[in-house]
Structures are given as structure tokens and as C-alpha cells.
Short mmCIF file of C-alpha atoms in Angstrom, two decimals:
data_model
loop_
_atom_site.label_atom_id
_atom_site.label_comp_id
_atom_site.label_asym_id
_atom_site.label_seq_id
_atom_site.Cartn_x
_atom_site.Cartn_y
_atom_site.Cartn_z
CA MET A 14 0.00 0.00 0.00
CA SER A 15 1.19 3.51 -0.76
CA LEU A 16 0.13 7.11 -1.14
CA ARG A 17 -1.95 8.14 -4.13
CA PRO A 18 -0.04 10.16 -6.74
CA LEU A 19 -0.06 13.94 -6.32
CA PHE A 20 -2.51 15.55 -8.76
CA GLY A 21 -2.32 19.17 -9.86
CA HIS A 22 -0.51 22.07 -8.16
CA HIS A 23 2.02 22.14 -11.00
CA PRO A 24 3.03 25.84 -10.67
CA ILE A 25 3.78 25.42 -6.95
CA ARG A 26 5.64 22.18 -7.59
CA ALA A 27 7.78 23.89 -10.23
CA ARG A 28 8.61 26.77 -7.86
CA LEU A 29 9.46 24.46 -4.97
CA SER A 30 11.59 22.09 -7.05
CA ALA A 31 13.49 24.99 -8.65
CA ALA A 32 14.15 26.49 -5.21
CA ALA A 33 15.34 23.10 -3.92
CA ALA A 34 17.65 22.59 -6.90
CA ASP A 35 19.19 26.05 -6.47
CA GLY A 36 19.52 25.79 -2.70
CA ARG A 37 16.94 28.56 -2.14
CA LEU A 38 14.23 26.51 -0.44
CA PRO A 39 13.32 27.95 3.00
CA ALA A 40 14.04 25.61 5.89
CA SER A 41 10.61 26.28 7.45
CA LEU A 42 7.54 26.37 5.21
CA LEU A 43 3.80 26.73 5.77
CA LEU A 44 1.45 25.38 3.10
CA GLN A 45 -1.94 27.00 3.63
CA GLY A 46 -5.21 26.55 1.77
CA ARG A 47 -8.73 25.26 2.21
CA ARG A 48 -9.29 21.80 3.63
CA GLY A 49 -9.00 18.93 1.18
CA VAL A 50 -6.89 20.55 -1.57
CA GLY A 51 -3.95 18.20 -0.95
CA LYS A 52 -1.60 20.26 1.24
CA GLN A 53 -0.23 17.29 3.20
CA ARG A 54 0.19 15.27 0.00
CA LEU A 55 2.08 18.20 -1.53
CA ALA A 56 4.25 18.44 1.60
CA LEU A 57 5.04 14.73 1.40
CA TRP A 58 5.84 15.12 -2.30
CA LEU A 59 8.31 17.88 -1.43
CA GLY A 60 9.81 15.69 1.29
CA GLN A 61 10.24 12.87 -1.22
CA LEU A 62 11.84 15.30 -3.69
CA LEU A 63 14.38 16.44 -1.09
CA LEU A 64 15.29 12.85 -0.20
CA CYS A 65 15.36 11.48 -3.77
CA GLU A 66 18.83 10.42 -4.93
CA ARG A 67 18.41 11.82 -8.43
CA ALA A 68 15.94 14.68 -8.24
CA THR A 69 18.06 17.61 -7.08
CA ARG A 70 21.32 16.17 -8.47
CA ASP A 71 19.97 15.78 -12.01
CA ARG A 72 17.47 18.69 -11.70
CA LEU A 73 14.55 16.42 -12.57
CA GLY A 74 11.96 18.72 -11.02
CA GLU A 75 10.11 15.66 -9.72
CA PRO A 76 11.07 12.72 -7.49
CA CYS A 77 12.37 9.91 -9.70
CA GLY A 78 9.98 7.39 -8.15
CA GLN A 79 12.49 4.58 -8.67
CA CYS A 80 15.22 4.93 -6.05
CA GLN A 81 15.02 3.36 -2.62
CA HIS A 82 14.32 6.74 -1.02
CA CYS A 83 11.31 7.30 -3.28
CA ARG A 84 9.93 3.83 -2.71
CA TYR A 85 10.20 4.21 1.06
CA SER A 86 8.70 7.72 0.96
CA GLU A 87 5.69 6.63 -1.09
CA ARG A 88 4.99 3.81 1.38
CA GLY A 89 5.28 6.08 4.43
CA MET A 90 8.32 4.17 5.67
CA HIS A 91 11.30 6.48 5.06
CA PRO A 92 13.27 6.91 8.32
CA ASP A 93 14.14 10.51 7.40
CA LEU A 94 10.67 11.66 6.34
CA HIS A 95 8.71 12.20 9.55
CA TRP A 96 4.98 12.82 9.25
CA PHE A 97 3.14 14.32 12.23
CA PHE A 98 -0.60 14.97 12.36
CA PRO A 99 -3.31 15.16 15.05
CA ARG A 100 -3.65 12.03 17.16
CA PRO A 101 -5.54 11.07 20.34
CA ARG A 102 -3.73 11.92 23.54
CA LEU A 103 -1.69 8.89 24.61
CA LYS A 104 -3.04 7.34 27.81
CA ASP A 105 0.34 7.04 29.45
CA GLY A 106 0.82 10.15 31.59
CA ALA A 107 4.38 10.66 30.33
CA PRO A 108 4.79 8.83 26.99
CA SER A 109 8.32 8.46 25.73
CA ILE A 110 9.56 9.53 22.31
CA ALA A 111 9.47 5.87 21.33
CA ASP A 112 5.78 5.72 22.32
CA VAL A 113 4.98 8.78 20.19
CA LYS A 114 6.89 7.37 17.21
CA ALA A 115 5.15 4.01 17.54
CA ASP A 116 1.73 5.68 17.68
CA LEU A 117 2.47 7.75 14.56
CA ALA A 118 3.87 4.74 12.71
CA GLU A 119 0.64 2.86 13.43
CA ALA A 120 -1.47 5.81 12.25
CA ILE A 121 0.57 6.20 9.05
CA ALA A 122 0.20 2.47 8.38
CA GLU A 123 -3.57 2.90 8.69
CA ARG A 124 -3.49 5.70 6.10
CA MET A 125 -1.45 3.48 3.82
CA GLU A 126 -3.94 0.63 4.28
CA ALA A 127 -6.66 3.09 3.26
CA GLU A 128 -4.64 3.41 0.01
CA GLY A 129 -3.57 6.95 0.80
CA LEU A 130 -7.12 8.35 1.11
CA TRP A 131 -7.79 9.42 4.68
CA ALA A 132 -10.50 11.34 6.51
CA PRO A 133 -9.73 14.54 8.44
CA PRO A 134 -8.93 13.85 12.11
CA PRO A 135 -11.85 14.35 14.52
CA GLY A 136 -11.91 17.38 16.77
CA THR A 137 -10.85 15.31 19.78
CA GLU A 138 -7.40 14.71 18.27
CA GLY A 139 -4.54 17.18 18.35
CA LEU A 140 -0.81 17.79 18.22
CA TYR A 141 -0.07 17.50 21.91
CA THR A 142 3.04 18.54 23.81
CA ASP A 143 4.44 15.02 23.72
CA ASN A 144 4.29 15.09 19.89
CA ILE A 145 6.09 18.42 19.73
CA ARG A 146 8.72 17.33 22.25
CA ALA A 147 9.37 14.20 20.18
CA LEU A 148 9.64 16.24 16.97
CA VAL A 149 12.17 18.65 18.48
CA ASN A 150 14.23 15.76 19.83
CA MET A 151 14.18 13.89 16.51
CA ALA A 152 15.31 17.02 14.65
CA GLN A 153 18.61 16.89 16.53
CA VAL A 154 19.39 13.37 15.25
CA ARG A 155 21.45 12.88 12.08
CA PRO A 156 19.63 11.39 9.05
CA ALA A 157 19.51 7.60 8.94
CA MET A 158 19.66 7.13 5.15
CA ALA A 159 19.51 10.38 3.22
CA ALA A 160 21.42 13.64 3.26
CA HIS A 161 18.41 15.49 4.69
CA THR A 162 15.70 15.09 7.30
CA VAL A 163 12.18 16.33 6.54
CA PHE A 164 9.33 16.90 8.99
CA VAL A 165 5.77 17.28 7.71
CA VAL A 166 3.34 18.64 10.32
CA GLY A 167 -0.23 18.35 9.07
CA ASP A 168 -3.10 20.42 10.50
CA ALA A 169 -0.59 22.52 12.41
CA GLU A 170 -3.37 24.73 13.79
CA ARG A 171 -4.31 21.78 16.01
CA MET A 172 -1.27 22.22 18.25
CA VAL A 173 -2.69 22.00 21.76
CA SER A 174 -1.32 24.27 24.49
CA GLN A 175 -0.96 22.53 27.83
CA GLU A 176 -0.06 23.82 31.25
CA GLY A 177 3.64 23.53 31.90
CA ALA A 178 4.44 23.03 28.21
CA ASP A 179 6.25 26.34 27.67
CA ARG A 180 9.62 24.64 27.37
CA ALA A 181 8.47 22.38 24.51
CA ALA A 182 6.70 25.28 22.77
CA ASN A 183 9.77 27.51 22.99
CA ALA A 184 12.00 24.71 21.71
CA PHE A 185 9.70 24.24 18.72
CA LEU A 186 9.72 27.96 17.94
CA LYS A 187 13.53 27.97 18.10
CA LEU A 188 13.58 24.93 15.79
CA LEU A 189 11.38 26.75 13.25
CA GLU A 190 13.62 29.82 13.43
CA GLU A 191 16.94 28.00 13.24
CA PRO A 192 16.58 24.38 12.08
CA PRO A 193 19.73 22.26 12.21
CA HIS A 194 21.62 21.98 8.93
CA GLY A 195 19.87 19.58 6.56
CA VAL A 196 16.50 19.75 8.37
CA THR A 197 13.39 21.03 6.55
CA LEU A 198 10.09 21.62 8.34
CA ILE A 199 6.86 21.79 6.32
CA LEU A 200 3.70 22.77 8.19
CA THR A 201 0.23 22.69 6.65
CA THR A 202 -2.96 24.40 7.75
CA SER A 203 -6.46 25.14 6.52
CA GLU A 204 -6.91 27.72 9.29
CA PRO A 205 -3.86 30.01 9.26
CA GLY A 206 -5.63 32.47 11.55
CA ALA A 207 -5.74 29.76 14.24
CA LEU A 208 -1.96 29.38 14.24
CA LEU A 209 0.03 31.21 16.86
CA ALA A 210 1.47 34.47 15.55
CA THR A 211 4.86 33.35 16.82
CA ILE A 212 4.69 30.37 14.46
CA ARG A 213 3.45 32.35 11.46
CA SER A 214 6.31 34.83 11.88
CA ARG A 215 8.92 32.06 11.65
CA VAL A 216 7.78 30.32 8.45
CA VAL A 217 7.51 31.21 4.77
CA SER A 218 3.87 30.84 3.74
CA VAL A 219 2.83 29.33 0.41
CA ARG A 220 -0.82 29.43 -0.64
CA VAL A 221 -2.13 26.16 -2.09
CA PRO A 222 -5.17 26.82 -4.34
CA SER A 223 -8.08 24.54 -5.12
CA LEU A 224 -7.69 22.05 -7.95
CA GLY A 225 -8.94 23.02 -11.39
CA ARG A 226 -11.51 20.91 -13.22
CA ALA A 227 -8.94 19.00 -15.32
CA ASP A 228 -6.81 18.06 -12.31
CA LEU A 229 -9.90 17.09 -10.32
CA GLU A 230 -11.08 14.86 -13.17
CA ALA A 231 -7.62 13.25 -13.29
CA PHE A 232 -7.81 12.54 -9.56
CA LEU A 233 -11.28 11.01 -9.93
CA ALA A 234 -10.00 8.81 -12.78
CA ASP A 235 -7.41 7.21 -10.47
CA PRO A 236 -8.51 3.53 -10.23
CA VAL A 237 -8.44 3.49 -6.42
CA VAL A 238 -10.41 6.73 -6.14
CA GLU A 239 -12.86 5.58 -8.79
CA ARG A 240 -13.49 2.34 -6.92
CA LYS A 241 -14.00 4.04 -3.56
CA LEU A 242 -16.49 6.53 -5.02
CA SER A 243 -18.25 4.15 -7.41
CA ARG A 244 -21.61 4.48 -5.63
CA VAL A 245 -21.76 8.28 -5.83
CA PRO A 246 -23.04 9.96 -9.03
CA HIS A 247 -20.22 11.70 -10.93
CA GLU A 248 -21.83 15.16 -10.91
CA GLU A 249 -22.37 14.90 -7.16
CA VAL A 250 -18.74 13.89 -6.71
CA LEU A 251 -17.66 17.01 -8.60
CA ALA A 252 -20.02 19.15 -6.52
CA ARG A 253 -18.83 17.67 -3.25
CA ALA A 254 -15.16 18.02 -4.16
CA ASN A 255 -15.48 21.57 -5.54
CA GLY A 256 -11.71 21.77 -6.07
CA ALA A 257 -10.88 20.04 -2.77
CA PRO A 258 -11.04 16.27 -3.34
CA GLY A 259 -9.99 15.48 0.22
CA ASP A 260 -13.51 16.49 1.28
CA LEU A 261 -14.81 13.41 -0.52
CA PHE A 262 -13.34 11.26 2.24
CA ALA A 263 -14.53 13.32 5.17
CA GLY A 264 -16.70 10.48 6.41
CA ASP A 265 -20.40 9.83 6.79
CA SER A 266 -21.27 13.35 7.92
CA MET A 267 -20.52 14.87 4.52
CA GLY A 268 -22.45 12.14 2.73
CA ALA A 269 -25.43 12.75 5.00
CA ALA A 270 -25.23 16.50 4.33
CA PHE A 271 -25.36 15.96 0.57
CA ALA A 272 -28.20 13.45 0.86
CA ASN A 273 -30.19 16.02 2.86
CA ALA A 274 -29.30 18.78 0.39
CA ARG A 275 -30.52 16.65 -2.53
CA HIS A 276 -33.81 16.13 -0.70
CA LEU A 277 -34.18 19.89 -0.16
CA LEU A 278 -33.45 20.70 -3.81
CA GLU A 279 -35.92 18.06 -5.01
CA ALA A 280 -38.59 19.52 -2.71
CA ALA A 281 -37.97 23.03 -4.04
CA LEU A 282 -38.38 21.77 -7.59
CA GLN A 283 -41.73 20.09 -6.90
CA PRO A 284 -44.65 21.66 -8.82
CA SER A 285 -47.07 24.22 -7.38
CA THR A 286 -49.62 21.60 -6.38
CA PRO A 287 -50.94 20.44 -3.00
CA ASP A 288 -48.60 17.45 -3.21
CA GLY A 289 -45.64 19.70 -4.03
CA THR A 290 -46.43 22.01 -1.14
CA ALA A 291 -46.76 19.01 1.19
CA ALA A 292 -43.34 17.75 0.05
CA ARG A 293 -41.75 21.08 0.94
CA ILE A 294 -43.45 21.14 4.35
CA LYS A 295 -42.26 17.59 5.10
CA ALA A 296 -38.71 18.39 3.99
CA ALA A 297 -38.67 21.43 6.29
CA ALA A 298 -40.10 19.49 9.23
CA LYS A 299 -37.29 16.91 8.96
CA GLN A 300 -34.69 19.57 9.73
CA GLY A 301 -35.67 19.66 13.41
CA VAL A 302 -36.05 22.54 15.81
CA ALA A 303 -32.45 22.97 17.02
CA GLY A 304 -28.82 22.52 16.01
CA ALA A 305 -28.69 25.03 13.14
CA ARG A 306 -24.92 25.43 13.50
CA GLY A 307 -24.18 21.73 13.10
CA ALA A 308 -25.38 19.26 10.48
CA PHE A 309 -27.98 21.70 9.16
CA SER A 310 -25.29 24.25 8.24
CA ASP A 311 -23.35 21.45 6.52
CA SER A 312 -26.48 20.69 4.50
CA LEU A 313 -26.74 24.32 3.40
CA ASP A 314 -23.09 24.21 2.29
CA ALA A 315 -23.83 21.03 0.35
CA LEU A 316 -26.88 22.68 -1.20
CA THR A 317 -24.65 25.46 -2.53
CA HIS A 318 -22.40 22.89 -4.18
CA LEU A 319 -25.37 21.08 -5.73
CA LEU A 320 -26.76 24.33 -7.13
CA HIS A 321 -23.41 25.14 -8.73
CA ALA A 322 -23.33 21.65 -10.26
CA ARG A 323 -26.91 22.06 -11.54
CA MET A 324 -26.00 25.42 -13.05
CA ARG A 325 -23.00 23.95 -14.91
CA HIS A 326 -25.15 21.08 -16.20
CA LEU A 327 -27.86 23.45 -17.45
CA VAL A 328 -25.37 25.73 -19.19
CA ALA A 329 -23.71 22.75 -20.87
CA GLY A 330 -27.14 21.63 -22.10
CA GLY A 331 -28.02 25.05 -23.50
CA HIS A 332 -30.71 25.75 -20.88
CA ASP A 333 -29.58 29.29 -20.15
CA ILE A 334 -32.86 30.53 -18.64
CA ASP A 335 -33.00 27.69 -16.12
CA ALA A 336 -29.31 28.24 -15.36
CA ARG A 337 -29.99 31.91 -14.55
CA ARG A 338 -32.91 30.91 -12.34
CA THR A 339 -30.62 28.52 -10.48
CA ALA A 340 -28.01 31.25 -10.07
CA SER A 341 -30.65 33.55 -8.58
CA VAL A 342 -31.25 31.02 -5.80
CA LEU A 343 -27.67 31.10 -4.51
CA PRO A 344 -28.09 34.40 -2.58
CA LEU A 345 -31.14 32.90 -0.85
CA VAL A 346 -29.04 29.99 0.42
CA GLU A 347 -26.24 32.32 1.52
CA HIS A 348 -28.77 34.40 3.45
CA ALA A 349 -30.03 31.23 5.14
CA LYS A 350 -26.46 30.32 6.11
CA GLY A 351 -26.12 33.66 7.86
CA LYS A 352 -29.39 33.10 9.72
CA ALA A 353 -28.25 29.62 10.76
CA GLN A 354 -25.25 31.11 12.57
CA ASN A 355 -27.73 32.78 14.93
CA ASN A 356 -28.98 29.30 15.85
CA VAL A 357 -32.53 29.82 14.58
CA SER A 358 -34.98 26.94 14.25
CA PRO A 359 -33.83 24.88 11.21
CA ASN A 360 -37.34 23.77 10.24
CA LEU A 361 -38.74 27.32 10.16
CA LEU A 362 -35.72 28.61 8.26
CA THR A 363 -35.99 25.73 5.77
CA ALA A 364 -39.70 26.32 5.19
CA SER A 365 -39.01 29.94 4.27
CA LEU A 366 -36.00 29.00 2.13
CA LEU A 367 -37.82 26.28 0.17
CA ALA A 368 -40.77 28.56 -0.54
CA ALA A 369 -38.45 31.25 -1.89
CA MET A 370 -36.39 28.73 -3.90
CA HIS A 371 -39.55 27.29 -5.41
CA ARG A 372 -40.71 30.73 -6.62
CA GLN A 373 -37.34 31.39 -8.26
CA LEU A 374 -36.81 27.97 -9.83
CA ARG A 375 -40.32 27.44 -11.19
#
């Protein structure tokens, strides 16, 4: 089992590989962009490039994919490519560095067994002090195989402050500011504003954009991806991904949000008959009376994606009038999203939204 290939992000890859070949690559980087665009995969690609025997020597611009370093990197097994990401707090009150490394190795193996397609970590997981202490310690050790050591820290905004952890935090900040020779640190985040200012000031930030349609289609054509998403209609897959294919593997919650959004859109499209009105009332009633900021807000986000997908489909089919009607509904959904943040009753908000959508779409 190994990571999926890296799709897209060619301009950034070209800039990073050129900087690495010329010795201009910053020692501490921050890849930032929306969730699911492939920031950690890009960071791992860069780590593989730096460790590859041929890439920088022969100015390939890409990891060769054939040397032992590349094979180990792609399988998540390279001893000089360390991948940190949020994990549950270890039960042992004072876990050793070996315990932290064993836990991460097990988690990486699970991601490999999932064929390189993983869900975002739940909110209960974080980058705890023991993880940071282990990282700082490991950065002082000479490489085992390669000429460099690379640390990838995914979801860096999830670093958890703990009482009495100032020493570890200060050591990490010093490491970012002055990494040992041959050490590269690559942090990723989808919430740069949640990172400590002291971290942001010590790294060079690189914005990672969403994937374009062609790159997204190439990702979806990957045999493993295609198999895992075989039960989801292609247009819905495109709508759910919306340039960030990692969102497709966010777990059951996202699937439930899109299923609910489809139901809402179908209800809005029902004719102006007693049965159609009843369908809209039933769809609204199913949203419940509380929890607007949770799953209901996710459903409204999914509804936006479905409307964009419907619009593209109508334009491609030459149905310009219906496409404009669909576009006119988007502000209604955005307004509902704003209302949902005030924790209003989801069923009442949905009833109003569906009535307005029906008038615009019909």
C-alpha cells in the first residue's frame, strides 16, 4: 500500500523544485489553503523530492519514483521523512519519544492501508506537547539514510497548548527559526488564523489553491479513487469536491449532508400543487427545531455545491434561462447560512428557504 499520486498544483511544484535545486528553499515552510486541496500530500511530495537520490542532483523537477528513497517515501516508511498529524492523547501520563513514534507509525500504516485516502482527524485529536517534544528531539538526530531530514506537520493549527508546556513550545519555535543543517520543516494548515502568531512569523507561507476541473477529473479517474467513489453519481462527486477532493473522504457526515441537500433541492423543484407544497413542508419538518450550527449548516453548504453543479449542467445543455434561475437562488441559500449562525430553528428557516427557492426555480 502507498500514497496516491499527487494531482495538480504544477506551478507550486515547479517553484518548490526549482528552489530546492538552487539551494533557495526555505528551511521552514507553511502550506496553507482550504481543507481537502492536498496540502499534506504536496508536503510529502516535497519531502520525497528532497530525499530522492536523483531529483536535485539531475534537476529532474520531480522525485524519480524509482530509487530506494522514493519507494520508502511513497509507502510512508522512510526513516528521514517524519509525518506528524493530530492524534488522540496517549493514555500514558508521560509517553516516551518511542511511544509517540510508535503511535504515529501505526497511524501512518492505517493511512497506507486506506490506500492513501484518509479522513480529516476528529476534533478530539490534536498535536499534543508530547508530539512536539518528540519532533524537536528527533530534529537533533542525524539522518539515517539520506542527506536530509524532513518533517511534515499536518493540521498545524491543532497544536494543543498545555499547562507547563512552555519549554516544549519555545523549543519548537527555536527549531522553526533556526533548524539544524539539513532539516526542513513543512507545516500545513487550513486555518492560518488559528496558528500562533509566533509560528506564522517564523515560516515562509505558500498558498495552495483549489484544484482546477482538469486536475480534479484526473484525480477522480485514479482507479483506487474511482473504486471508492463508485456508488456516488459523478456530478455529485464534482459538486462535493469543488476543487478540494480530500472532502470526498470526510466520512459519513458529509455524505449525509449531501443526501439532505438533494432532498431539499428536489422539494424546491416540486410543482405548485398540493402534493408539491406538502413535500416542501415535510422536507422542512425533517430539519428539526435545534442545532442550526451543526449538520444543518453542513447541508446548506452542500446545497450550494449542488446548485453550482446544476448550473454547470444546465449551461452545458443550452438551458440558459434555467441556469440563470438557479443562479438567482444562490443568494437565498447564503442568506439562510447567515441566519443559521444565529442558531434559529432549522425547520422554520428551511420552510421559508424552500418557498423562496420554489418561486425562483419554477
